[in-house]
Each structure stands twice: as C-alpha cells, then as structure tokens.
PDB file of C-alpha atoms in Angstrom:
ATOM      1  CA  MET A   1      83.468 102.676  72.306  1.00 91.00           C
ATOM      2  CA  LEU A   2      86.340 102.619  74.881  1.00 94.00           C
ATOM      3  CA  ARG A   3      88.066 106.139  75.403  1.00 93.00           C
ATOM      4  CA  LEU A   4      91.721 105.423  76.063  1.00 96.00           C
ATOM      5  CA  PHE A   5      94.999 107.377  76.257  1.00 97.00           C
ATOM      6  CA  VAL A   6      98.704 106.054  76.475  1.00 98.00           C
ATOM      7  CA  GLY A   7     100.006 107.320  80.090  1.00 98.00           C
ATOM      8  CA  ILE A   8     103.251 106.956  82.238  1.00 98.00           C
ATOM      9  CA  GLU A   9     102.187 104.928  85.674  1.00 98.00           C
ATOM     10  CA  LEU A  10     103.481 106.419  88.869  1.00 98.00           C
ATOM     11  CA  PRO A  11     105.170 104.074  91.686  1.00 98.00           C
ATOM     12  CA  GLU A  12     103.131 104.438  94.839  1.00 98.00           C
ATOM     13  CA  ALA A  13     105.395 106.419  96.651  1.00 97.00           C
ATOM     14  CA  VAL A  14     104.931 109.646  94.219  1.00 98.00           C
ATOM     15  CA  ARG A  15     100.945 108.855  94.517  1.00 97.00           C
ATOM     16  CA  GLN A  16     101.154 108.988  97.734  1.00 96.00           C
ATOM     17  CA  ALA A  17     103.196 112.201  97.940  1.00 96.00           C
ATOM     18  CA  LEU A  18     100.725 114.195  95.752  1.00 96.00           C
ATOM     19  CA  ALA A  19      98.003 112.880  97.198  1.00 92.00           C
ATOM     20  CA  GLU A  20      99.446 115.455 100.448  1.00 90.00           C
ATOM     21  CA  VAL A  21      98.837 118.036  98.299  1.00 89.00           C
ATOM     22  CA  ARG A  22      95.444 117.436  98.423  1.00 86.00           C
ATOM     23  CA  GLU A  23      93.181 120.378 100.402  1.00 78.00           C
ATOM     24  CA  ALA A  24      88.989 119.620 101.054  1.00 69.00           C
ATOM     25  CA  HIS A  25      87.765 122.234  99.158  1.00 74.00           C
ATOM     26  CA  PRO A  26      84.318 122.684  97.983  1.00 73.00           C
ATOM     27  CA  ALA A  27      85.528 124.037  94.599  1.00 79.00           C
ATOM     28  CA  ALA A  28      88.002 121.048  94.081  1.00 86.00           C
ATOM     29  CA  ARG A  29      87.279 118.073  92.694  1.00 89.00           C
ATOM     30  CA  TRP A  30      90.815 115.430  93.546  1.00 90.00           C
ATOM     31  CA  HIS A  31      91.520 112.967  91.311  1.00 92.00           C
ATOM     32  CA  GLU A  32      92.354 109.660  94.140  1.00 92.00           C
ATOM     33  CA  PRO A  33      96.258 108.902  94.121  1.00 94.00           C
ATOM     34  CA  GLU A  34      95.688 104.899  92.477  1.00 94.00           C
ATOM     35  CA  HIS A  35      94.154 107.149  89.852  1.00 94.00           C
ATOM     36  CA  LEU A  36      96.983 109.591  89.401  1.00 97.00           C
ATOM     37  CA  HIS A  37      99.284 108.989  86.151  1.00 98.00           C
ATOM     38  CA  LEU A  38     101.945 111.215  83.253  1.00 99.00           C
ATOM     39  CA  THR A  39      99.725 110.807  80.140  1.00 97.00           C
ATOM     40  CA  LEU A  40     101.772 111.019  76.956  1.00 98.00           C
ATOM     41  CA  SER A  41      98.522 111.123  74.584  1.00 98.00           C
ATOM     42  CA  PHE A  42      95.123 110.691  74.392  1.00 96.00           C
ATOM     43  CA  ILE A  43      93.051 109.297  71.971  1.00 96.00           C
ATOM     44  CA  GLY A  44      90.058 108.983  72.921  1.00 94.00           C
ATOM     45  CA  PRO A  45      87.011 106.919  71.895  1.00 95.00           C
ATOM     46  CA  VAL A  46      87.349 104.420  69.486  1.00 96.00           C
ATOM     47  CA  GLU A  47      86.736 100.412  68.984  1.00 95.00           C
ATOM     48  CA  GLN A  48      87.336  97.350  70.248  1.00 95.00           C
ATOM     49  CA  GLU A  49      89.112  96.575  66.888  1.00 95.00           C
ATOM     50  CA  ALA A  50      90.932  99.623  66.488  1.00 96.00           C
ATOM     51  CA  ALA A  51      91.883  99.235  70.676  1.00 96.00           C
ATOM     52  CA  ARG A  52      93.727  96.253  69.429  1.00 96.00           C
ATOM     53  CA  ASN A  53      95.417  97.657  67.030  1.00 97.00           C
ATOM     54  CA  ILE A  54      96.367 100.684  68.974  1.00 98.00           C
ATOM     55  CA  ALA A  55      98.640  97.646  71.328  1.00 97.00           C
ATOM     56  CA  GLN A  56      99.995  95.360  68.786  1.00 96.00           C
ATOM     57  CA  VAL A  57     101.719  99.066  68.041  1.00 96.00           C
ATOM     58  CA  LEU A  58     102.468 100.161  71.411  1.00 97.00           C
ATOM     59  CA  ALA A  59     104.135  96.609  72.266  1.00 94.00           C
ATOM     60  CA  GLY A  60     107.439  98.271  70.120  1.00 86.00           C
ATOM     61  CA  VAL A  61     107.929 101.673  71.658  1.00 90.00           C
ATOM     62  CA  PRO A  62     111.131 102.047  71.122  1.00 85.00           C
ATOM     63  CA  GLY A  63     112.899 103.811  74.268  1.00 87.00           C
ATOM     64  CA  PRO A  64     115.692 103.227  77.136  1.00 95.00           C
ATOM     65  CA  SER A  65     114.308 103.365  80.367  1.00 96.00           C
ATOM     66  CA  PHE A  66     114.598 107.076  81.877  1.00 98.00           C
ATOM     67  CA  GLU A  67     114.972 108.779  85.304  1.00 98.00           C
ATOM     68  CA  LEU A  68     111.996 110.970  85.572  1.00 99.00           C
ATOM     69  CA  ALA A  69     111.703 113.553  88.913  1.00 99.00           C
ATOM     70  CA  VAL A  70     108.024 115.403  89.539  1.00 98.00           C
ATOM     71  CA  GLN A  71     108.551 118.941  89.601  1.00 98.00           C
ATOM     72  CA  GLY A  72     106.548 122.151  91.486  1.00 96.00           C
ATOM     73  CA  VAL A  73     102.904 122.718  90.344  1.00 96.00           C
ATOM     74  CA  GLY A  74     100.782 124.503  87.886  1.00 95.00           C
ATOM     75  CA  TYR A  75      97.835 124.937  86.337  1.00 95.00           C
ATOM     76  CA  PHE A  76      95.003 125.030  82.888  1.00 95.00           C
ATOM     77  CA  GLY A  77      92.459 128.215  82.226  1.00 92.00           C
ATOM     78  CA  SER A  78      92.922 131.565  82.983  1.00 90.00           C
ATOM     79  CA  PRO A  79      94.090 132.827  86.397  1.00 85.00           C
ATOM     80  CA  GLU A  80      90.223 133.348  86.802  1.00 85.00           C
ATOM     81  CA  ARG A  81      89.132 130.481  86.076  1.00 87.00           C
ATOM     82  CA  PRO A  82      91.023 127.376  86.791  1.00 91.00           C
ATOM     83  CA  ARG A  83      89.783 124.764  84.802  1.00 92.00           C
ATOM     84  CA  ILE A  84      92.988 121.706  86.381  1.00 94.00           C
ATOM     85  CA  PHE A  85      95.382 122.033  88.979  1.00 94.00           C
ATOM     86  CA  TRP A  86      98.142 119.790  88.024  1.00 97.00           C
ATOM     87  CA  ALA A  87     101.830 118.557  89.414  1.00 97.00           C
ATOM     88  CA  GLY A  88     104.253 118.810  86.832  1.00 98.00           C
ATOM     89  CA  VAL A  89     108.317 117.390  86.030  1.00 98.00           C
ATOM     90  CA  ALA A  90     111.657 118.030  85.795  1.00 98.00           C
ATOM     91  CA  GLU A  91     112.606 118.937  82.440  1.00 98.00           C
ATOM     92  CA  SER A  92     113.857 116.018  80.898  1.00 98.00           C
ATOM     93  CA  PRO A  93     114.231 115.215  77.009  1.00 98.00           C
ATOM     94  CA  PRO A  94     113.846 111.496  77.509  1.00 98.00           C
ATOM     95  CA  LEU A  95     110.216 112.161  78.379  1.00 99.00           C
ATOM     96  CA  TYR A  96     109.585 114.349  75.695  1.00 98.00           C
ATOM     97  CA  ARG A  97     111.416 111.857  73.307  1.00 97.00           C
ATOM     98  CA  LEU A  98     109.399 108.724  74.789  1.00 98.00           C
ATOM     99  CA  GLN A  99     106.333 110.674  73.849  1.00 98.00           C
ATOM    100  CA  GLN A 100     106.659 111.759  70.557  1.00 97.00           C
ATOM    101  CA  ARG A 101     107.729 108.244  69.077  1.00 96.00           C
ATOM    102  CA  VAL A 102     104.107 107.513  71.306  1.00 97.00           C
ATOM    103  CA  GLU A 103     102.232 109.623  68.296  1.00 97.00           C
ATOM    104  CA  ALA A 104     104.956 108.773  65.633  1.00 96.00           C
ATOM    105  CA  ARG A 105     103.322 105.348  65.962  1.00 96.00           C
ATOM    106  CA  LEU A 106      99.761 105.899  66.699  1.00 97.00           C
ATOM    107  CA  LEU A 107      99.096 108.625  63.906  1.00 96.00           C
ATOM    108  CA  PRO A 108      99.760 106.372  61.280  1.00 96.00           C
ATOM    109  CA  LEU A 109      96.108 104.061  63.189  1.00 96.00           C
ATOM    110  CA  GLY A 110      94.155 107.326  61.771  1.00 94.00           C
ATOM    111  CA  LEU A 111      93.439 108.949  65.358  1.00 93.00           C
ATOM    112  CA  ARG A 112      92.993 112.167  66.397  1.00 89.00           C
ATOM    113  CA  LEU A 113      95.652 112.934  68.224  1.00 91.00           C
ATOM    114  CA  ASP A 114      95.651 116.118  70.075  1.00 89.00           C
ATOM    115  CA  GLU A 115      97.375 119.328  68.231  1.00 89.00           C
ATOM    116  CA  ARG A 116      98.063 121.540  71.085  1.00 91.00           C
ATOM    117  CA  PRO A 117     102.580 121.524  72.010  1.00 94.00           C
ATOM    118  CA  TYR A 118     102.505 118.491  75.267  1.00 97.00           C
ATOM    119  CA  THR A 119     102.793 119.591  78.440  1.00 97.00           C
ATOM    120  CA  PRO A 120     103.480 116.561  80.864  1.00 98.00           C
ATOM    121  CA  HIS A 121     101.446 116.946  83.643  1.00 98.00           C
ATOM    122  CA  ILE A 122      99.922 114.856  86.600  1.00 98.00           C
ATOM    123  CA  THR A 123      96.050 116.291  87.093  1.00 96.00           C
ATOM    124  CA  LEU A 124      95.831 116.714  91.274  1.00 95.00           C
ATOM    125  CA  ALA A 125      92.183 118.321  90.745  1.00 92.00           C
ATOM    126  CA  ARG A 126      89.624 119.330  88.532  1.00 91.00           C
ATOM    127  CA  VAL A 127      88.617 122.828  88.883  1.00 88.00           C
ATOM    128  CA  ARG A 128      85.901 124.635  89.639  1.00 80.00           C
ATOM    129  CA  GLN A 129      85.404 128.447  90.748  1.00 76.00           C
ATOM    130  CA  GLY A 130      86.082 129.371  93.778  1.00 74.00           C
ATOM    131  CA  LEU A 131      89.138 127.736  94.376  1.00 77.00           C
ATOM    132  CA  PRO A 132      92.124 129.954  95.922  1.00 84.00           C
ATOM    133  CA  LEU A 133      93.979 128.896  93.195  1.00 85.00           C
ATOM    134  CA  GLN A 134      97.037 131.595  93.519  1.00 87.00           C
ATOM    135  CA  ALA A 135      97.472 129.877  97.324  1.00 86.00           C
ATOM    136  CA  LEU A 136      97.669 126.774  96.586  1.00 87.00           C
ATOM    137  CA  LEU A 137     100.405 127.682  93.644  1.00 92.00           C
ATOM    138  CA  GLN A 138     101.824 129.127  96.940  1.00 92.00           C
ATOM    139  CA  ARG A 139     101.879 126.509  99.183  1.00 91.00           C
ATOM    140  CA  HIS A 140     103.012 124.384  96.878  1.00 93.00           C
ATOM    141  CA  ALA A 141     105.204 125.934  94.285  1.00 91.00           C
ATOM    142  CA  SER A 142     108.634 124.228  96.085  1.00 95.00           C
ATOM    143  CA  LEU A 143     107.328 120.597  95.149  1.00 96.00           C
ATOM    144  CA  SER A 144     109.838 118.322  94.551  1.00 97.00           C
ATOM    145  CA  LEU A 145     109.654 114.394  94.378  1.00 98.00           C
ATOM    146  CA  PRO A 146     112.525 112.029  94.475  1.00 98.00           C
ATOM    147  CA  ALA A 147     113.561 110.758  90.985  1.00 98.00           C
ATOM    148  CA  PHE A 148     112.088 107.736  89.685  1.00 98.00           C
ATOM    149  CA  THR A 149     112.681 105.317  86.685  1.00 98.00           C
ATOM    150  CA  VAL A 150     109.753 104.958  84.075  1.00 98.00           C
ATOM    151  CA  ASP A 151     110.942 101.430  82.516  1.00 97.00           C
ATOM    152  CA  HIS A 152     107.116 100.709  80.753  1.00 97.00           C
ATOM    153  CA  ILE A 153     103.910 102.749  79.501  1.00 98.00           C
ATOM    154  CA  CYS A 154     100.015 102.232  80.685  1.00 98.00           C
ATOM    155  CA  LEU A 155      98.022 102.106  77.385  1.00 98.00           C
ATOM    156  CA  PHE A 156      94.773 103.235  80.273  1.00 97.00           C
ATOM    157  CA  LEU A 157      90.818 103.065  79.691  1.00 96.00           C
ATOM    158  CA  SER A 158      89.048 106.179  81.255  1.00 92.00           C
ATOM    159  CA  GLY A 159      85.319 105.834  82.576  1.00 82.00           C
ATOM    160  CA  GLY A 160      83.910 108.081  84.043  1.00 65.00           C
ATOM    161  CA  ALA A 161      81.581 106.747  87.803  1.00 54.00           C
ATOM    162  CA  GLU A 162      79.850 108.883  89.988  1.00 53.00           C
ATOM    163  CA  GLN A 163      82.094 109.560  92.649  1.00 50.00           C
ATOM    164  CA  GLY A 164      84.398 110.819  89.566  1.00 60.00           C
ATOM    165  CA  VAL A 165      86.630 110.049  86.871  1.00 72.00           C
ATOM    166  CA  ARG A 166      88.262 105.870  86.748  1.00 83.00           C
ATOM    167  CA  TYR A 167      91.291 105.047  85.593  1.00 92.00           C
ATOM    168  CA  GLU A 168      92.117 100.857  84.589  1.00 94.00           C
ATOM    169  CA  VAL A 169      95.226  99.692  82.718  1.00 96.00           C
ATOM    170  CA  LEU A 170      94.803  97.989  80.312  1.00 96.00           C
ATOM    171  CA  GLU A 171      97.868  96.911  78.942  1.00 97.00           C
ATOM    172  CA  ARG A 172     101.701  98.059  80.440  1.00 97.00           C
ATOM    173  CA  PHE A 173     104.297  97.780  77.127  1.00 97.00           C
ATOM    174  CA  GLN A 174     107.870  97.844  78.560  1.00 95.00           C
ATOM    175  CA  LEU A 175     110.620 100.781  76.785  1.00 93.00           C
ATOM    176  CA  VAL A 176     112.422  98.047  74.613  1.00 73.00           C
TER     177      VAL A 176
END
C-alpha cells in the first residue's frame, strides 16, 4: 500500500525561512525543512493501480498559476492539548479553487477524502504535551513571507521513519 496525498511544493527560500521558526523543545517534533509542503488533499493508503489512476486524473487539473504567501501561525487541537503547530497562508481564492478542482478529480475514483472544511496550512511540528503554545504563537504571530508562484502540484508519498515523517514527490503536474 502507498500512503498518498496531493500538495504544493514550497520553494527552497520559503522552506529555509520556515526552518527559522524551529525551536529546541522536547515537546515538539519539528518537520525537517525539506519535508515542508502545503497539502491540498490527503488520499491515504491505496494500491499501486489506484496510484496510477490518481496520477492520470491529476495530469489534467485545470487552472492557471497563482501567487501564494505564507502568513501567520496556528495550531490544531485544543489550547490545552495542541497536536499540530502550523504556518498559514494569506487569503487566496485561487488556492481554494485549486483544492476544489483536485478533489473533484479524485472523487470519481471512489477515494474517501477528508470531509472537514479545508484549512490550508504547512505543518511545522507535531506537538506533545508541555509545549509553551501561547508563547510560540505570540513569538511568530507576525510571520509573513514573500509570495511565491504556484505553477504545479505534486503527488506525494508519505512514509514514516525512525527519525520522523518523510515525504517523497512521486510526480509533478503543471497547472494548465
């Protein structure tokens, strides 16, 4: 089984700027800069044949390229038990339209996609109890990076490793 998701690769400059947010704290498992990305649609485990079908439908996702800027930080979970610390993005109607087009292409394949409302984010760390969340949020509340051009999407393979989660780009698809 292959554990897949569709996402946006971040330029090196953006990944390096986000790496500066990392702080040494035992209650956080920080993602390595090379694994930072923005998820459009989590697919989950699929067989090899399904992965080929997914790649075929993603090859024709319509939509022009657009600008996107990383802005602000937040978390998933409760203030008492945060699970994920993330960087957000500036309001972007083209991003939401792209995410909807991707899922519209995936749904006919019979995949069980996330039904929660889409919250664009870049996971920076997985959190264990004891992280000083409020201090972290305050320190990085004004995070704002220059916009970058989104001109392609990727099919990613997600795999666990002893040193942390690893992601590999299986295929890139130009926005057409």
